[in-house]
C-alpha positions as a printed NumPy array, in Angstrom:
array([[ 16.554,   1.388, -12.959],
       [ 16.965,   1.276,  -9.188],
       [ 16.963,  -2.494,  -8.966],
       [ 20.111,  -3.174, -10.955],
       [ 18.581,  -3.076, -14.425],
       [ 20.324,  -1.492, -17.353],
       [ 18.778,   1.117, -19.652],
       [ 17.549,  -1.673, -21.94 ],
       [ 15.72 ,  -3.364, -19.034],
       [ 18.185,  -6.228, -18.705],
       [ 19.741,  -7.075, -15.384],
       [ 23.067,  -5.383, -14.744],
       [ 24.329,  -8.769, -13.589],
       [ 22.776, -10.794, -16.411],
       [ 25.415, -13.26 , -17.59 ],
       [ 23.794, -13.322, -21.032],
       [ 24.733,  -9.717, -21.698],
       [ 28.3  , -10.118, -20.488],
       [ 28.146,  -7.205, -18.044],
       [ 27.702,  -9.022, -14.75 ],
       [ 30.464,  -9.653, -12.281],
       [ 29.891, -13.111, -10.849],
       [ 31.534, -15.378,  -8.369],
       [ 33.08 , -18.472,  -9.902],
       [ 29.878, -20.387,  -9.223],
       [ 27.642, -17.538, -10.548],
       [ 26.143, -16.78 ,  -7.106],
       [ 26.307, -12.992,  -7.479],
       [ 24.495, -13.188, -10.819],
       [ 21.76 , -15.426,  -9.443],
       [ 21.342, -13.238,  -6.348],
       [ 21.086, -10.08 ,  -8.45 ],
       [ 18.51 , -11.65 , -10.756],
       [ 16.544, -12.901,  -7.745],
       [ 16.519,  -9.419,  -6.183],
       [ 15.369,  -7.967,  -9.509],
       [ 12.521, -10.496,  -9.706],
       [ 11.419,  -9.795,  -6.12 ],
       [ 11.493,  -6.026,  -6.663],
       [  9.592,  -6.423,  -9.935],
       [  7.017,  -8.622,  -8.172],
       [  6.539,  -6.077,  -5.384],
       [  6.174,  -3.263,  -7.912],
       [  3.622,  -5.276,  -9.903],
       [  1.679,  -6.184,  -6.745],
       [  1.57 ,  -2.508,  -5.756],
       [  0.366,  -1.56 ,  -9.229],
       [ -2.341,  -4.228,  -9.098],
       [ -3.459,  -3.062,  -5.646],
       [ -3.684,   0.49 ,  -6.989],
       [ -5.769,  -0.835,  -9.882],
       [ -8.155,  -2.577,  -7.437],
       [ -8.591,   0.741,  -5.63 ],
       [ -9.169,   2.558,  -8.943],
       [-11.833,   0.033,  -9.927],
       [-13.432,   0.347,  -6.481],
       [-13.613,   4.097,  -7.095],
       [-15.278,   3.569, -10.47 ],
       [-17.655,   0.992,  -8.957],
       [-18.744,   3.5  ,  -6.299],
       [-18.661,   6.506,  -8.627],
       [-15.898,   8.198,  -6.625],
       [-12.66 ,   9.944,  -7.466],
       [ -9.728,   7.534,  -7.   ],
       [ -8.288,   9.635,  -4.146],
       [-11.62 ,   9.51 ,  -2.321],
       [-11.777,   5.734,  -2.774],
       [ -8.183,   5.341,  -1.553],
       [ -9.095,   7.338,   1.56 ],
       [-12.207,   5.223,   2.087],
       [-10.127,   2.036,   1.787],
       [ -7.708,   3.405,   4.411],
       [-10.617,   4.215,   6.755],
       [-12.157,   0.754,   6.289],
       [ -8.81 ,  -0.997,   6.748],
       [ -7.943,   0.937,   9.9  ],
       [-11.37 ,   0.126,  11.34 ],
       [-10.872,  -3.561,  10.537],
       [ -7.54 ,  -3.435,  12.387],
       [ -9.212,  -1.932,  15.455],
       [ -7.347,   1.353,  15.08 ],
       [ -9.691,   3.855,  13.389],
       [ -8.074,   6.916,  11.88 ],
       [ -8.266,  10.556,  12.787],
       [ -8.396,  13.105,   9.959],
       [ -4.721,  13.952,  10.603],
       [ -3.661,  10.305,  10.356],
       [ -5.737,   9.847,   7.189],
       [ -4.02 ,  12.903,   5.751],
       [ -0.656,  11.184,   6.274],
       [ -1.882,   7.878,   4.831],
       [ -3.163,   9.418,   1.587],
       [ -0.469,  12.123,   1.316],
       [ -2.803,  15.108,   1.299],
       [ -2.659,  18.4  ,   3.16 ],
       [ -5.027,  18.815,   6.086],
       [ -7.143,  21.212,   4.009],
       [ -7.423,  18.808,   1.084],
       [ -8.257,  15.98 ,   3.505],
       [-11.037,  18.088,   5.064],
       [-12.553,  18.667,   1.605],
       [-12.225,  14.966,   0.757],
       [-13.923,  13.971,   4.036],
       [-16.759,  16.399,   3.369],
       [-17.345,  14.701,  -0.015],
       [-17.282,  11.233,   1.588],
       [-19.692,  12.363,   4.325],
       [-22.077,  13.931,   1.813],
       [-22.011,  10.69 ,  -0.211],
       [-22.96 ,   8.81 ,   2.963],
       [-19.739,   6.754,   3.086],
       [-18.058,   8.157,   6.208],
       [-19.106,   9.528,   9.581],
       [-17.047,  11.528,  12.046],
       [-17.426,  10.526,  15.681],
       [-16.067,  11.756,  18.985],
       [-15.132,   8.621,  20.883],
       [-12.198,   9.882,  22.914],
       [-12.396,  11.341,  26.411],
       [-10.845,  14.382,  24.712],
       [-13.892,  15.607,  22.757],
       [-11.644,  17.485,  20.344],
       [-10.389,  14.177,  18.891],
       [-12.338,  13.123,  15.809],
       [-12.519,   9.47 ,  14.777],
       [-13.378,   8.457,  11.226],
       [-15.79 ,   5.569,  10.749],
       [-17.305,   4.005,   7.691],
       [-21.061,   4.424,   7.456],
       [-23.245,   1.341,   7.91 ],
       [-24.265,   1.322,   4.234],
       [-20.733,   1.347,   2.775],
       [-19.282,  -1.622,   4.677],
       [-21.444,  -4.275,   2.92 ],
       [-20.644,  -2.696,  -0.444],
       [-16.914,  -2.718,   0.303],
       [-17.146,  -6.341,   1.462],
       [-18.97 ,  -7.261,  -1.751],
       [-16.269,  -5.624,  -3.852],
       [-13.189,  -6.792,  -1.921],
       [-14.586, -10.183,  -0.841],
       [-13.224, -12.103,  -3.851],
       [ -9.865, -10.33 ,  -3.461],
       [ -9.633, -11.266,   0.223],
       [-10.664, -14.873,  -0.398],
       [ -8.156, -15.381,  -3.22 ],
       [ -5.321, -13.768,  -1.273],
       [ -6.087, -15.993,   1.74 ],
       [ -6.114, -19.066,  -0.538],
       [ -2.791, -18.076,  -2.098],
       [ -1.129, -17.554,   1.277],
       [ -2.57 , -20.793,   2.693],
       [ -0.3  , -22.661,   0.277],
       [  2.723, -21.6  ,   2.33 ],
       [  3.721, -22.897,   5.754],
       [  3.43 , -20.461,   8.679],
       [  7.234, -20.242,   8.992],
       [  7.536, -18.939,   5.422],
       [  4.744, -16.425,   5.957],
       [  6.499, -15.258,   9.126],
       [  9.794, -14.795,   7.252],
       [  7.957, -12.925,   4.511],
       [  6.337, -10.663,   7.139],
       [  9.8  ,  -9.915,   8.522],
       [ 11.118,  -9.268,   5.006],
       [  8.267,  -6.874,   4.2  ],
       [  8.718,  -5.176,   7.589],
       [ 12.38 ,  -4.594,   6.811],
       [ 11.557,  -3.192,   3.361],
       [  8.892,  -0.93 ,   4.847],
       [ 11.139,   0.434,   7.598],
       [ 13.88 ,   1.012,   5.01 ],
       [ 11.469,   2.963,   2.813],
       [ 10.105,   4.893,   5.822],
       [ 13.67 ,   5.895,   6.766],
       [ 14.44 ,   6.963,   3.183],
       [ 11.271,   9.072,   2.996],
       [ 12.007,  10.666,   6.373],
       [ 15.64 ,  11.403,   5.566],
       [ 17.058,  11.341,   2.04 ],
       [ 13.666,  12.115,   0.415],
       [ 12.289,  14.423,   3.096],
       [ 12.439,  17.453,   0.783],
       [ 11.334,  15.674,  -2.389],
       [ 14.452,  13.659,  -3.166],
       [ 18.215,  13.54 ,  -2.971],
       [ 20.275,  16.418,  -4.295],
       [ 20.622,  16.009,  -8.061],
       [ 24.148,  15.455,  -9.345],
       [ 25.936,  18.529, -10.656],
       [ 25.803,  18.824, -14.424]])
């Protein structure tokens, strides 16, 4: 679709289907296929991560949106940058009103607490409750261990290049969302 694949799912530059325009040595074809494989891998990883979050929700007896918000709160805390309700709203793509309702559910379930840690007492900081952290660690522990093992197989220079690559993809997507997709998407072609 958007990664150079034809309607039948084959690569637009697949030499086997006779549609690809290649350099004499086939470099363009190989590059196109490689890009398709990387994009497919990123899509599949994202889908698997979403599935982990869905299963975490089921494991805790939460709605998937509530679990996704809880994961964002836990992750931000782990990074030393706890979220405010407004920032959480952005991270989970909900309105401020819907985020307030979601936070009320998470507080009532005993998963989240709101604190006032800033000198500006109006600023609310979201923290995970003491009882949810061990449960989250129990659920995501195997995931974290296996991901660390998988990445340990690569030298630091490759991981650094991959970080740069992902950073470039993320900033590209951020720019698209802020510009071309700001109002839901590009203007549809005239029919």
